[in-house]
Tab-separated table of C-alpha atoms in Angstrom:
chain	number	residue	atom	x	y	z
A	1	UNK	CA	25.649	176.666	-96.508
A	2	UNK	CA	21.862	177.491	-97.672
A	3	UNK	CA	20.925	180.073	-99.636
A	4	UNK	CA	20.561	183.402	-98.022
A	5	UNK	CA	18.341	184.685	-100.587
A	6	UNK	CA	16.667	183.371	-103.802
A	7	UNK	CA	18.686	185.004	-106.717
A	8	UNK	CA	15.870	184.880	-109.128
A	9	UNK	CA	13.541	186.358	-106.852
A	10	UNK	CA	15.720	189.083	-105.694
A	11	UNK	CA	16.753	190.176	-109.354
A	12	UNK	CA	13.281	189.252	-111.103
A	13	UNK	CA	12.934	192.899	-112.396
A	14	UNK	CA	16.385	192.557	-114.098
A	15	UNK	CA	20.135	193.166	-113.690
A	16	UNK	CA	20.450	196.853	-114.620
A	17	UNK	CA	19.997	199.254	-111.853
A	18	UNK	CA	19.192	202.778	-113.139
A	19	UNK	CA	17.949	205.753	-111.508
A	20	UNK	CA	17.111	203.647	-108.360
A	21	UNK	CA	15.490	200.921	-109.946
A	22	UNK	CA	15.892	197.384	-111.050
A	23	UNK	CA	14.927	196.815	-114.741
A	24	UNK	CA	15.494	194.315	-117.546
A	25	UNK	CA	18.098	195.112	-120.130
A	26	UNK	CA	17.126	195.777	-123.736
A	27	UNK	CA	19.707	194.249	-126.034
A	28	UNK	CA	17.532	191.331	-126.918
A	29	UNK	CA	20.516	188.872	-125.497
A	30	UNK	CA	20.665	186.960	-122.210
A	31	UNK	CA	23.609	185.567	-120.122
A	32	UNK	CA	23.409	183.028	-117.305
A	33	UNK	CA	25.525	183.454	-114.191
A	34	UNK	CA	26.875	180.169	-113.376
A	35	UNK	CA	27.831	178.704	-110.242
A	36	UNK	CA	31.799	177.710	-111.167
A	37	UNK	CA	31.623	175.218	-108.181
A	38	UNK	CA	28.876	173.024	-109.857
A	39	UNK	CA	28.394	174.380	-113.402
A	40	UNK	CA	24.809	175.047	-112.485
A	41	UNK	CA	22.904	178.190	-113.642
A	42	UNK	CA	22.485	180.522	-110.820
A	43	UNK	CA	20.352	183.365	-112.896
A	44	UNK	CA	19.930	184.541	-116.361
A	45	UNK	CA	19.227	187.854	-117.207
A	46	UNK	CA	18.907	190.412	-120.075
A	47	UNK	CA	22.094	192.000	-121.190
A	48	UNK	CA	22.263	195.991	-121.467
A	49	UNK	CA	21.841	197.515	-124.758
A	50	UNK	CA	23.216	201.219	-125.606
A	51	UNK	CA	19.557	202.541	-124.969
A	52	UNK	CA	20.139	201.268	-121.422
A	53	UNK	CA	23.634	202.828	-121.199
A	54	UNK	CA	21.961	206.198	-122.337
A	55	UNK	CA	19.301	206.116	-119.873
A	56	UNK	CA	22.096	205.241	-117.073
A	57	UNK	CA	24.007	208.151	-117.979
A	58	UNK	CA	21.489	210.416	-118.173
A	59	UNK	CA	20.262	209.607	-114.630
A	60	UNK	CA	23.577	210.148	-113.503
A	61	UNK	CA	23.844	213.546	-115.294
A	62	UNK	CA	20.463	214.618	-113.575
A	63	UNK	CA	21.471	213.743	-110.019
A	64	UNK	CA	24.932	215.481	-110.362
A	65	UNK	CA	23.953	219.040	-109.481
A	66	UNK	CA	22.335	217.816	-106.566
A	67	UNK	CA	24.819	215.510	-105.231
A	68	UNK	CA	27.939	217.646	-106.352
A	69	UNK	CA	26.177	220.498	-104.505
A	70	UNK	CA	25.704	218.690	-101.073
A	71	UNK	CA	28.203	219.499	-98.384
A	72	UNK	CA	31.055	217.224	-97.687
A	73	UNK	CA	29.384	216.690	-94.579
A	74	UNK	CA	26.256	215.289	-95.983
A	75	UNK	CA	28.004	213.212	-98.171
A	76	UNK	CA	30.292	211.818	-95.503
A	77	UNK	CA	27.126	210.924	-93.224
A	78	UNK	CA	25.554	209.143	-96.333
A	79	UNK	CA	28.629	206.995	-96.869
A	80	UNK	CA	28.952	206.109	-93.028
A	81	UNK	CA	25.068	205.020	-93.278
A	82	UNK	CA	26.154	202.961	-96.211
A	83	UNK	CA	28.924	201.344	-94.083
A	84	UNK	CA	26.306	200.285	-91.632
A	85	UNK	CA	24.015	198.801	-94.174
A	86	UNK	CA	26.880	196.765	-95.599
A	87	UNK	CA	27.681	195.575	-92.379
A	88	UNK	CA	24.335	194.624	-91.447
A	89	UNK	CA	24.122	192.760	-94.775
A	90	UNK	CA	27.625	191.227	-94.544
A	91	UNK	CA	26.613	187.240	-94.638
A	92	UNK	CA	24.408	188.010	-97.861
A	93	UNK	CA	27.210	189.912	-99.565
A	94	UNK	CA	29.823	187.131	-98.677
A	95	UNK	CA	27.174	184.109	-99.858
A	96	UNK	CA	26.610	186.306	-103.182
A	97	UNK	CA	30.163	186.592	-103.827
A	98	UNK	CA	31.084	182.981	-103.243
A	99	UNK	CA	28.199	181.775	-105.457
A	100	UNK	CA	28.880	183.921	-108.526
A	101	UNK	CA	33.024	183.592	-108.023
A	102	UNK	CA	33.464	180.341	-106.353
A	103	UNK	CA	35.479	182.015	-103.605
A	104	UNK	CA	35.913	179.862	-100.523
A	105	UNK	CA	33.367	181.677	-98.092
A	106	UNK	CA	36.069	182.343	-95.549
A	107	UNK	CA	37.742	184.477	-98.237
A	108	UNK	CA	34.439	186.189	-99.051
A	109	UNK	CA	33.643	186.483	-95.245
A	110	UNK	CA	37.183	187.484	-94.040
A	111	UNK	CA	38.919	189.608	-96.875
A	112	UNK	CA	36.376	190.734	-99.615
A	113	UNK	CA	33.397	191.620	-97.397
A	114	UNK	CA	35.117	193.587	-94.337
A	115	UNK	CA	37.544	195.172	-96.836
A	116	UNK	CA	34.693	196.583	-98.708
A	117	UNK	CA	33.235	197.762	-95.497
A	118	UNK	CA	36.527	199.489	-94.194
A	119	UNK	CA	37.039	201.272	-97.890
A	120	UNK	CA	33.394	202.653	-97.466
A	121	UNK	CA	34.444	203.887	-93.778
A	122	UNK	CA	37.435	205.361	-95.079
A	123	UNK	CA	35.886	207.304	-97.936
A	124	UNK	CA	33.341	208.380	-95.437
A	125	UNK	CA	35.876	210.040	-93.610
A	126	UNK	CA	37.932	211.172	-96.747
A	127	UNK	CA	34.835	213.130	-98.351
A	128	UNK	CA	35.436	215.617	-95.420
A	129	UNK	CA	39.126	216.335	-96.799
A	130	UNK	CA	38.939	217.386	-100.392
A	131	UNK	CA	41.186	220.411	-99.411
A	132	UNK	CA	43.288	222.313	-101.818
A	133	UNK	CA	46.323	224.136	-101.211
A	134	UNK	CA	46.019	226.864	-98.409
A	135	UNK	CA	45.711	230.271	-99.566
A	136	UNK	CA	48.425	232.605	-99.818
A	137	UNK	CA	49.756	235.854	-101.677
A	138	UNK	CA	52.080	234.110	-104.146
A	139	UNK	CA	52.268	236.990	-106.456
A	140	UNK	CA	52.284	239.851	-103.921
A	141	UNK	CA	49.095	241.132	-105.211
A	142	UNK	CA	46.704	238.418	-105.608
A	143	UNK	CA	45.398	235.755	-102.987
A	144	UNK	CA	45.600	232.366	-104.579
A	145	UNK	CA	43.515	229.663	-103.453
A	146	UNK	CA	42.877	225.890	-104.900
A	147	UNK	CA	39.193	224.220	-104.946
A	148	UNK	CA	38.694	220.544	-105.628
A	149	UNK	CA	35.599	220.201	-107.602
A	150	UNK	CA	33.850	217.380	-108.676
A	151	UNK	CA	34.281	216.463	-112.678
A	152	UNK	CA	30.964	215.135	-113.592
A	153	UNK	CA	29.725	211.784	-114.404
A	154	UNK	CA	31.986	208.962	-114.337
A	155	UNK	CA	31.746	205.620	-116.490
A	156	UNK	CA	33.673	202.624	-114.842
A	157	UNK	CA	34.461	198.979	-115.707
A	158	UNK	CA	34.858	196.538	-113.162
A	159	UNK	CA	36.320	192.816	-113.487
A	160	UNK	CA	35.113	189.561	-112.585
A	161	UNK	CA	37.771	188.504	-109.832
A	162	UNK	CA	36.737	190.867	-107.211
A	163	UNK	CA	33.371	192.047	-108.228
A	164	UNK	CA	32.516	193.416	-104.728
A	165	UNK	CA	35.497	195.043	-103.892
A	166	UNK	CA	36.377	196.451	-107.564
A	167	UNK	CA	32.856	197.998	-107.588
A	168	UNK	CA	33.732	199.757	-104.367
A	169	UNK	CA	36.905	200.729	-105.446
A	170	UNK	CA	35.250	202.542	-108.456
A	171	UNK	CA	32.499	203.834	-106.695
A	172	UNK	CA	33.270	205.160	-103.455
A	173	UNK	CA	36.212	207.793	-104.192
A	174	UNK	CA	33.939	209.201	-107.315
A	175	UNK	CA	30.799	209.695	-105.109
A	176	UNK	CA	32.808	210.633	-102.024
A	177	UNK	CA	34.263	213.728	-104.359
A	178	UNK	CA	30.782	214.463	-105.521
A	179	UNK	CA	30.530	212.903	-108.785
A	180	UNK	CA	28.021	210.549	-110.117
A	181	UNK	CA	28.665	207.081	-111.424
A	182	UNK	CA	27.578	204.440	-114.128
A	183	UNK	CA	29.624	201.308	-113.333
A	184	UNK	CA	29.437	198.325	-115.760
A	185	UNK	CA	30.362	194.936	-113.997
A	186	UNK	CA	31.466	191.934	-115.686
A	187	UNK	CA	28.520	189.787	-117.137
A	188	UNK	CA	30.161	186.845	-115.218
A	189	UNK	CA	29.661	188.425	-111.735
A	190	UNK	CA	27.020	191.042	-111.535
A	191	UNK	CA	25.385	190.088	-108.136
A	192	UNK	CA	27.215	191.936	-105.448
A	193	UNK	CA	27.593	195.043	-107.624
A	194	UNK	CA	23.826	195.246	-107.962
A	195	UNK	CA	23.458	194.828	-104.146
A	196	UNK	CA	25.940	197.413	-103.522
A	197	UNK	CA	23.629	199.680	-105.462
A	198	UNK	CA	20.605	198.746	-103.600
A	199	UNK	CA	22.406	198.938	-100.169
A	200	UNK	CA	23.368	202.782	-101.249
A	201	UNK	CA	19.807	203.564	-101.922
A	202	UNK	CA	18.724	201.963	-98.269
A	203	UNK	CA	21.546	204.078	-96.983
A	204	UNK	CA	19.866	207.307	-98.430
A	205	UNK	CA	22.096	208.070	-101.491
A	206	UNK	CA	19.940	209.705	-104.032
A	207	UNK	CA	18.723	207.731	-106.938
A	208	UNK	CA	20.841	208.392	-109.978
A	209	UNK	CA	23.901	208.752	-107.990
A	210	UNK	CA	25.151	205.102	-108.585
A	211	UNK	CA	23.938	203.100	-111.643
A	212	UNK	CA	24.613	199.607	-112.924
A	213	UNK	CA	24.630	198.341	-116.200
A	214	UNK	CA	25.386	194.881	-117.047
A	215	UNK	CA	26.186	193.970	-120.378
A	216	UNK	CA	28.772	193.103	-123.185
A	217	UNK	CA	32.009	195.106	-123.237
A	218	UNK	CA	31.723	195.401	-126.967
A	219	UNK	CA	28.368	196.951	-126.672
A	220	UNK	CA	27.551	198.700	-123.416
A	221	UNK	CA	31.281	198.544	-122.415
A	222	UNK	CA	32.322	200.944	-125.317
A	223	UNK	CA	29.597	202.820	-125.554
A	224	UNK	CA	29.783	204.079	-121.857
A	225	UNK	CA	33.733	204.549	-122.369
A	226	UNK	CA	32.882	206.662	-125.470
A	227	UNK	CA	29.464	208.311	-124.395
A	228	UNK	CA	29.883	212.226	-124.829
A	229	UNK	CA	28.318	212.915	-121.231
A	230	UNK	CA	30.785	210.559	-119.655
A	231	UNK	CA	33.848	212.507	-118.483
A	232	UNK	CA	36.231	210.014	-116.906
A	233	UNK	CA	36.448	206.374	-117.405
A	234	UNK	CA	38.100	204.019	-115.010
A	235	UNK	CA	38.626	200.413	-116.216
A	236	UNK	CA	40.453	197.183	-114.332
A	237	UNK	CA	40.956	194.652	-116.465
A	238	UNK	CA	43.387	192.876	-118.729
A	239	UNK	CA	46.030	195.302	-120.338
A	240	UNK	CA	44.676	194.072	-123.901
A	241	UNK	CA	41.239	195.509	-123.197
A	242	UNK	CA	42.912	198.542	-121.347
A	243	UNK	CA	44.371	199.356	-124.806
A	244	UNK	CA	41.301	199.459	-126.286
A	245	UNK	CA	39.508	201.575	-123.612
A	246	UNK	CA	42.305	204.040	-123.896
A	247	UNK	CA	41.670	204.366	-127.625
A	248	UNK	CA	38.166	204.974	-126.980
A	249	UNK	CA	38.575	207.320	-124.237
A	250	UNK	CA	41.229	209.359	-125.827
A	251	UNK	CA	38.956	209.760	-128.960
A	252	UNK	CA	36.741	211.860	-126.917
A	253	UNK	CA	39.413	213.335	-124.744
A	254	UNK	CA	38.286	211.556	-121.380
A	255	UNK	CA	39.938	211.701	-118.119
A	256	UNK	CA	41.213	207.811	-117.999
A	257	UNK	CA	42.324	205.701	-115.103
A	258	UNK	CA	43.643	202.152	-115.759
A	259	UNK	CA	44.464	199.311	-113.533
A	260	UNK	CA	45.813	196.536	-115.686
A	261	UNK	CA	47.479	193.200	-115.686
A	262	UNK	CA	50.363	192.395	-113.426
A	263	UNK	CA	52.922	189.391	-113.153
A	264	UNK	CA	54.016	190.138	-109.657
A	265	UNK	CA	57.641	189.196	-108.758
A	266	UNK	CA	58.640	187.314	-105.545
A	267	UNK	CA	62.010	187.908	-104.788
A	268	UNK	CA	63.770	185.796	-102.139
A	269	UNK	CA	67.550	186.753	-100.946
A	270	UNK	CA	69.492	184.319	-99.589
A	271	UNK	CA	69.332	185.601	-96.029
A	272	UNK	CA	65.565	185.160	-95.959
A	273	UNK	CA	63.615	183.334	-93.640
A	274	UNK	CA	62.841	180.341	-95.713
A	275	UNK	CA	59.918	179.039	-93.772
A	276	UNK	CA	58.202	182.512	-93.984
A	277	UNK	CA	58.924	183.083	-97.930
A	278	UNK	CA	57.405	179.518	-98.423
A	279	UNK	CA	54.408	180.292	-96.534
A	280	UNK	CA	54.092	183.500	-98.169
A	281	UNK	CA	54.613	182.277	-101.757
A	282	UNK	CA	51.942	179.824	-101.331
A	283	UNK	CA	49.127	182.167	-99.883
A	284	UNK	CA	50.034	184.832	-102.310
A	285	UNK	CA	50.158	182.783	-105.455
A	286	UNK	CA	46.888	180.886	-104.783
A	287	UNK	CA	44.633	183.876	-103.100
A	288	UNK	CA	41.386	183.555	-105.122
A	289	UNK	CA	42.739	180.815	-106.786
A	290	UNK	CA	45.352	183.005	-108.488
A	291	UNK	CA	42.798	185.079	-110.212
A	292	UNK	CA	44.527	188.253	-108.749
A	293	UNK	CA	46.344	190.602	-110.683
A	294	UNK	CA	49.043	191.226	-107.569
A	295	UNK	CA	49.055	187.551	-106.868
A	296	UNK	CA	52.575	186.185	-106.516
A	297	UNK	CA	53.606	184.376	-109.770
A	298	UNK	CA	56.949	184.403	-110.339
A	299	UNK	CA	59.339	183.476	-107.577
A	300	UNK	CA	63.229	184.343	-107.810
A	301	UNK	CA	65.013	182.847	-105.254
A	302	UNK	CA	69.059	182.918	-104.902
A	303	UNK	CA	70.552	179.643	-105.534
A	304	UNK	CA	71.713	178.748	-102.096
A	305	UNK	CA	67.912	178.579	-101.102
A	306	UNK	CA	66.241	177.692	-104.557
A	307	UNK	CA	65.975	173.868	-103.872
A	308	UNK	CA	64.918	174.122	-100.664
A	309	UNK	CA	62.305	176.899	-101.261
A	310	UNK	CA	61.009	174.500	-104.339
A	311	UNK	CA	60.676	171.269	-102.068
A	312	UNK	CA	58.975	173.417	-99.166
A	313	UNK	CA	56.284	175.020	-101.531
A	314	UNK	CA	55.507	171.878	-102.874
A	315	UNK	CA	54.984	170.134	-99.812
A	316	UNK	CA	52.914	172.890	-98.779
A	317	UNK	CA	50.676	173.166	-101.999
A	318	UNK	CA	49.957	169.814	-101.528
A	319	UNK	CA	48.009	170.377	-98.268
A	320	UNK	CA	45.841	172.994	-99.787
A	321	UNK	CA	42.483	171.775	-99.603
A	322	UNK	CA	40.006	171.973	-102.629
A	323	UNK	CA	36.318	171.815	-102.184
A	324	UNK	CA	33.004	173.199	-101.906
A	325	UNK	CA	33.267	176.971	-101.421
A	326	UNK	CA	30.755	177.145	-98.880
A	327	UNK	CA	32.576	174.525	-96.743
A	328	UNK	CA	34.517	176.206	-93.920
A	329	UNK	CA	37.521	174.072	-94.355
A	330	UNK	CA	37.682	174.745	-98.106
A	331	UNK	CA	41.161	176.404	-98.843
A	332	UNK	CA	40.812	176.722	-102.836
A	333	UNK	CA	37.682	176.921	-104.843
A	334	UNK	CA	37.037	176.588	-108.501
A	335	UNK	CA	38.419	179.455	-111.142
A	336	UNK	CA	35.425	181.739	-112.029
A	337	UNK	CA	34.369	179.750	-115.186
A	338	UNK	CA	35.248	176.508	-116.898
A	339	UNK	CA	36.766	178.504	-119.883
A	340	UNK	CA	39.315	180.173	-117.634
A	341	UNK	CA	40.167	176.816	-116.088
A	342	UNK	CA	40.992	175.582	-119.458
A	343	UNK	CA	42.943	178.559	-120.376
A	344	UNK	CA	45.109	178.008	-117.364
A	345	UNK	CA	45.376	174.477	-118.047
A	346	UNK	CA	46.601	175.379	-121.343
A	347	UNK	CA	49.477	177.118	-119.956
A	348	UNK	CA	50.688	174.637	-118.157
A	349	UNK	CA	50.265	171.799	-120.629
A	350	UNK	CA	52.513	174.104	-123.033
A	351	UNK	CA	55.068	174.490	-120.212
A	352	UNK	CA	55.551	170.786	-119.821
A	353	UNK	CA	57.463	171.057	-123.131
A	354	UNK	CA	60.320	173.276	-121.740
A	355	UNK	CA	59.931	173.113	-117.744
A	356	UNK	CA	59.381	170.784	-114.761
A	357	UNK	CA	55.546	170.890	-113.136
A	358	UNK	CA	56.998	169.582	-109.819
A	359	UNK	CA	53.458	169.447	-108.350
A	360	UNK	CA	49.564	169.963	-109.093
A	361	UNK	CA	49.080	170.741	-112.817
A	362	UNK	CA	45.683	168.675	-113.019
A	363	UNK	CA	41.882	169.203	-113.148
A	364	UNK	CA	40.524	166.932	-110.302
A	365	UNK	CA	37.942	164.335	-110.849
A	366	UNK	CA	35.529	162.947	-108.482
A	367	UNK	CA	33.071	165.193	-106.561
A	368	UNK	CA	34.814	168.265	-107.901
A	369	UNK	CA	34.754	167.291	-111.671
A	370	UNK	CA	31.626	169.121	-112.350
A	371	UNK	CA	33.242	172.242	-111.288
A	372	UNK	CA	36.058	174.776	-112.670
A	373	UNK	CA	38.446	173.411	-110.413
A	374	UNK	CA	42.347	173.109	-110.955
A	375	UNK	CA	45.013	171.924	-108.531
A	376	UNK	CA	47.831	174.189	-106.920
A	377	UNK	CA	50.710	174.139	-109.592
A	378	UNK	CA	54.307	174.737	-109.088
A	379	UNK	CA	56.556	175.293	-112.166
A	380	UNK	CA	60.435	175.028	-111.942
A	381	UNK	CA	63.472	175.229	-114.612
A	382	UNK	CA	61.783	177.631	-117.062
A	383	UNK	CA	63.421	180.242	-119.006
A	384	UNK	CA	63.010	183.944	-118.229
A	385	UNK	CA	61.614	184.469	-121.697
A	386	UNK	CA	59.003	181.818	-121.728
A	387	UNK	CA	55.155	182.020	-121.736
A	388	UNK	CA	54.867	181.023	-117.980
A	389	UNK	CA	57.175	183.686	-116.861
A	390	UNK	CA	56.079	186.556	-119.252
A	391	UNK	CA	52.374	186.041	-119.427
A	392	UNK	CA	49.759	186.573	-117.072
A	393	UNK	CA	48.292	183.107	-116.331
A	394	UNK	CA	45.570	184.308	-114.005
A	395	UNK	CA	45.417	181.070	-112.172
A	396	UNK	CA	46.932	179.036	-109.019
A	397	UNK	CA	50.501	178.668	-110.606
A	398	UNK	CA	53.664	179.903	-109.377
A	399	UNK	CA	56.870	179.667	-111.571
A	400	UNK	CA	60.305	179.591	-109.526
A	401	UNK	CA	63.349	180.625	-111.175
A	402	UNK	CA	66.993	180.882	-109.259
A	403	UNK	CA	69.160	183.759	-109.432
A	404	UNK	CA	72.692	184.476	-108.245
A	405	UNK	CA	73.736	188.191	-107.435
A	406	UNK	CA	71.366	191.014	-106.088
A	407	UNK	CA	71.488	192.756	-109.466
A	408	UNK	CA	70.522	189.878	-111.276
A	409	UNK	CA	67.701	189.060	-109.201
A	410	UNK	CA	66.361	192.794	-109.476
A	411	UNK	CA	66.876	192.704	-113.089
A	412	UNK	CA	64.981	189.371	-113.407
A	413	UNK	CA	62.019	190.497	-111.297
A	414	UNK	CA	61.669	193.633	-113.231
A	415	UNK	CA	61.881	191.935	-116.932
A	416	UNK	CA	58.370	191.775	-117.750
A	417	UNK	CA	56.044	194.743	-119.289
A	418	UNK	CA	54.106	194.734	-115.965
A	419	UNK	CA	54.501	196.397	-112.963
A	420	UNK	CA	51.701	196.078	-110.499
A	421	UNK	CA	52.895	194.361	-107.595
A	422	UNK	CA	56.055	192.884	-106.059
A	423	UNK	CA	57.903	191.597	-102.884
A	424	UNK	CA	61.373	191.253	-101.311
A	425	UNK	CA	62.359	188.595	-98.780
A	426	UNK	CA	65.392	189.458	-96.630
A	427	UNK	CA	66.432	189.821	-93.112
A	428	UNK	CA	69.056	192.734	-93.960
A	429	UNK	CA	67.500	196.150	-94.212
A	430	UNK	CA	69.559	197.636	-96.456
A	431	UNK	CA	69.135	194.876	-99.121
A	432	UNK	CA	65.367	195.220	-98.827
A	433	UNK	CA	65.485	198.750	-99.098
A	434	UNK	CA	67.314	198.701	-102.314
A	435	UNK	CA	64.506	196.302	-103.503
A	436	UNK	CA	62.175	198.648	-102.817
A	437	UNK	CA	64.029	201.512	-104.506
A	438	UNK	CA	64.646	199.501	-107.587
A	439	UNK	CA	61.647	197.305	-108.174
A	440	UNK	CA	59.409	198.901	-111.006
A	441	UNK	CA	55.903	198.117	-109.134
A	442	UNK	CA	53.134	200.553	-107.674
A	443	UNK	CA	53.191	198.411	-104.472
A	444	UNK	CA	56.151	196.558	-103.166
A	445	UNK	CA	56.089	194.474	-99.794
A	446	UNK	CA	58.876	193.624	-97.787
A	447	UNK	CA	58.629	190.024	-96.002
A	448	UNK	CA	55.162	189.762	-96.968
A	449	UNK	CA	53.085	189.822	-100.419
A	450	UNK	CA	49.480	190.582	-100.809
A	451	UNK	CA	47.772	192.646	-97.662
A	452	UNK	CA	46.284	195.935	-98.864
A	453	UNK	CA	44.628	198.919	-96.680
A	454	UNK	CA	42.197	201.517	-97.506
A	455	UNK	CA	44.494	204.417	-96.692
A	456	UNK	CA	47.150	203.488	-99.180
A	457	UNK	CA	47.112	203.833	-102.864
A	458	UNK	CA	46.580	200.691	-105.483
A	459	UNK	CA	47.948	201.533	-108.667
A	460	UNK	CA	50.715	200.088	-111.376
A	461	UNK	CA	53.620	201.046	-113.537
A	462	UNK	CA	54.482	200.146	-117.113
A	463	UNK	CA	51.767	197.979	-118.904
A	464	UNK	CA	50.040	197.561	-115.618
A	465	UNK	CA	48.497	201.206	-116.155
A	466	UNK	CA	48.348	204.466	-114.326
A	467	UNK	CA	46.130	206.197	-111.459
A	468	UNK	CA	45.204	204.925	-108.015
A	469	UNK	CA	42.504	203.458	-106.227
A	470	UNK	CA	41.827	203.688	-102.381
A	471	UNK	CA	43.640	206.003	-100.379
A	472	UNK	CA	43.055	210.036	-100.608
A	473	UNK	CA	45.271	209.743	-103.923
A	474	UNK	CA	42.254	208.448	-105.662
A	475	UNK	CA	40.809	211.841	-105.433
A	476	UNK	CA	43.333	213.089	-108.038
A	477	UNK	CA	41.505	210.780	-110.395
A	478	UNK	CA	37.969	211.920	-109.280
A	479	UNK	CA	38.353	215.645	-108.698
A	480	UNK	CA	39.293	218.609	-110.933
A	481	UNK	CA	41.688	221.120	-109.516
A	482	UNK	CA	40.846	224.738	-109.860
A	483	UNK	CA	43.186	227.882	-109.478
A	484	UNK	CA	41.451	230.831	-107.962
A	485	UNK	CA	43.258	234.154	-107.901
A	486	UNK	CA	41.883	237.011	-106.229
A	487	UNK	CA	43.326	240.959	-106.646
A	488	UNK	CA	43.800	242.478	-103.361
A	489	UNK	CA	45.066	245.913	-104.686
A	490	UNK	CA	42.128	247.348	-105.996
A	491	UNK	CA	44.542	249.238	-108.411
A	492	UNK	CA	42.839	250.029	-111.946
A	493	UNK	CA	45.886	250.440	-113.745
A	494	UNK	CA	48.118	247.886	-112.888
A	495	UNK	CA	51.560	248.041	-113.645
A	496	UNK	CA	51.862	244.569	-115.982
A	497	UNK	CA	49.176	246.372	-118.139
A	498	UNK	CA	52.114	248.631	-119.849
A	499	UNK	CA	53.526	245.338	-121.025
A	500	UNK	CA	50.401	244.993	-123.214
A	501	UNK	CA	49.575	248.558	-123.893
A	502	UNK	CA	50.836	251.960	-123.072
A	503	UNK	CA	53.950	253.107	-121.476
A	504	UNK	CA	55.364	253.269	-118.070
């Protein structure tokens, strides 16, 4: 597949998008976007400095009164236009996402890009439904109503695994609610975030409403989180970095939304459809080369099905086709970088000392040797407290463990610090229902694992963070709820005044 556009020409003015135009960063340091499938340079740009962050926040602050003062219908219309622009440019977005991430083009084309367009269309509609509670006389002497108001400038940080979708998940609810935003994408993968901001300008969203600063986390990121004019921070990334973000945000009393790491359990009861569970496990563990915080990473399989499950999953994994991300037949692309590939390989190599690598566990050679590829990997025989069971690997690795009774299976599934997503596989509605109640995760699937929809919330329990992306629930993060109370009596000397002064 040929280039949809020349990246160096498209972003010749720089990788910072501030107040409606691209500009170069001023930190004095540069970063290179690398195609992880080939190791070749895609684009080198100047990183943002704290001065660039200040400029972006100032632009967002200037744009806030006009954008927050627009009617819900006006904001809705702008987002509908944005959905149209994204649809028109879908092929370019898919190409750029696959180029910078190494995603198979079929994943970018059929998942990342249409999911983002659907999110945009959803929030275009949701912008008209920012209602509070209906007005009523709760005290008897007053009419109370609830207003939802925009909160101001939002400073968000998005990860590298789903750059386009995560940019949209941050930007859309924020601006639909009337806020303005400064987004810092990951340095590895800034292209589609910048393209999204440019598309918003073409859709008629005013300059300054969406700003992108591409810089290092310890300089641009921390400065954005701690900026006095930023009233809220939304961060998606690792739990370790999330703790640091929380420290900075708490020091400045900011509203905080965190979507952090995951170690999703895949709980297979002995009455499950084995073939469905095996296919589901392969797809759910290998999506985005396993670089997904909701990916299935720990399969707990009730003992009567355990050996057959391991054998079938291994058989299916061996059919997965690694290759050029732009080839339509490629199933699995490279990891995002060679450093990430080596990190994943390190987990597997250490696991050989205490578990069995059933299939995979290799860096391929030949035509794929220059890329950050790693074969789909299945591990069995690991202990519950081992590294591969407890730590987030973020690669194409699935660990399978047995369990006996239902109590044990659910307890093992809950036995990590994380709680982002989980699935339960059973033909018994009561058994599955119990699992949905007792699994400590923000999303629980039954007889499936991975699908998400714009209308439903995404967010975690425990060390996976708090707050919600997508859905109308996300407005809880991005709006201020105000109680307004009107006296309806026109009485000057109210009875309750006597509790403060005078006599009845």
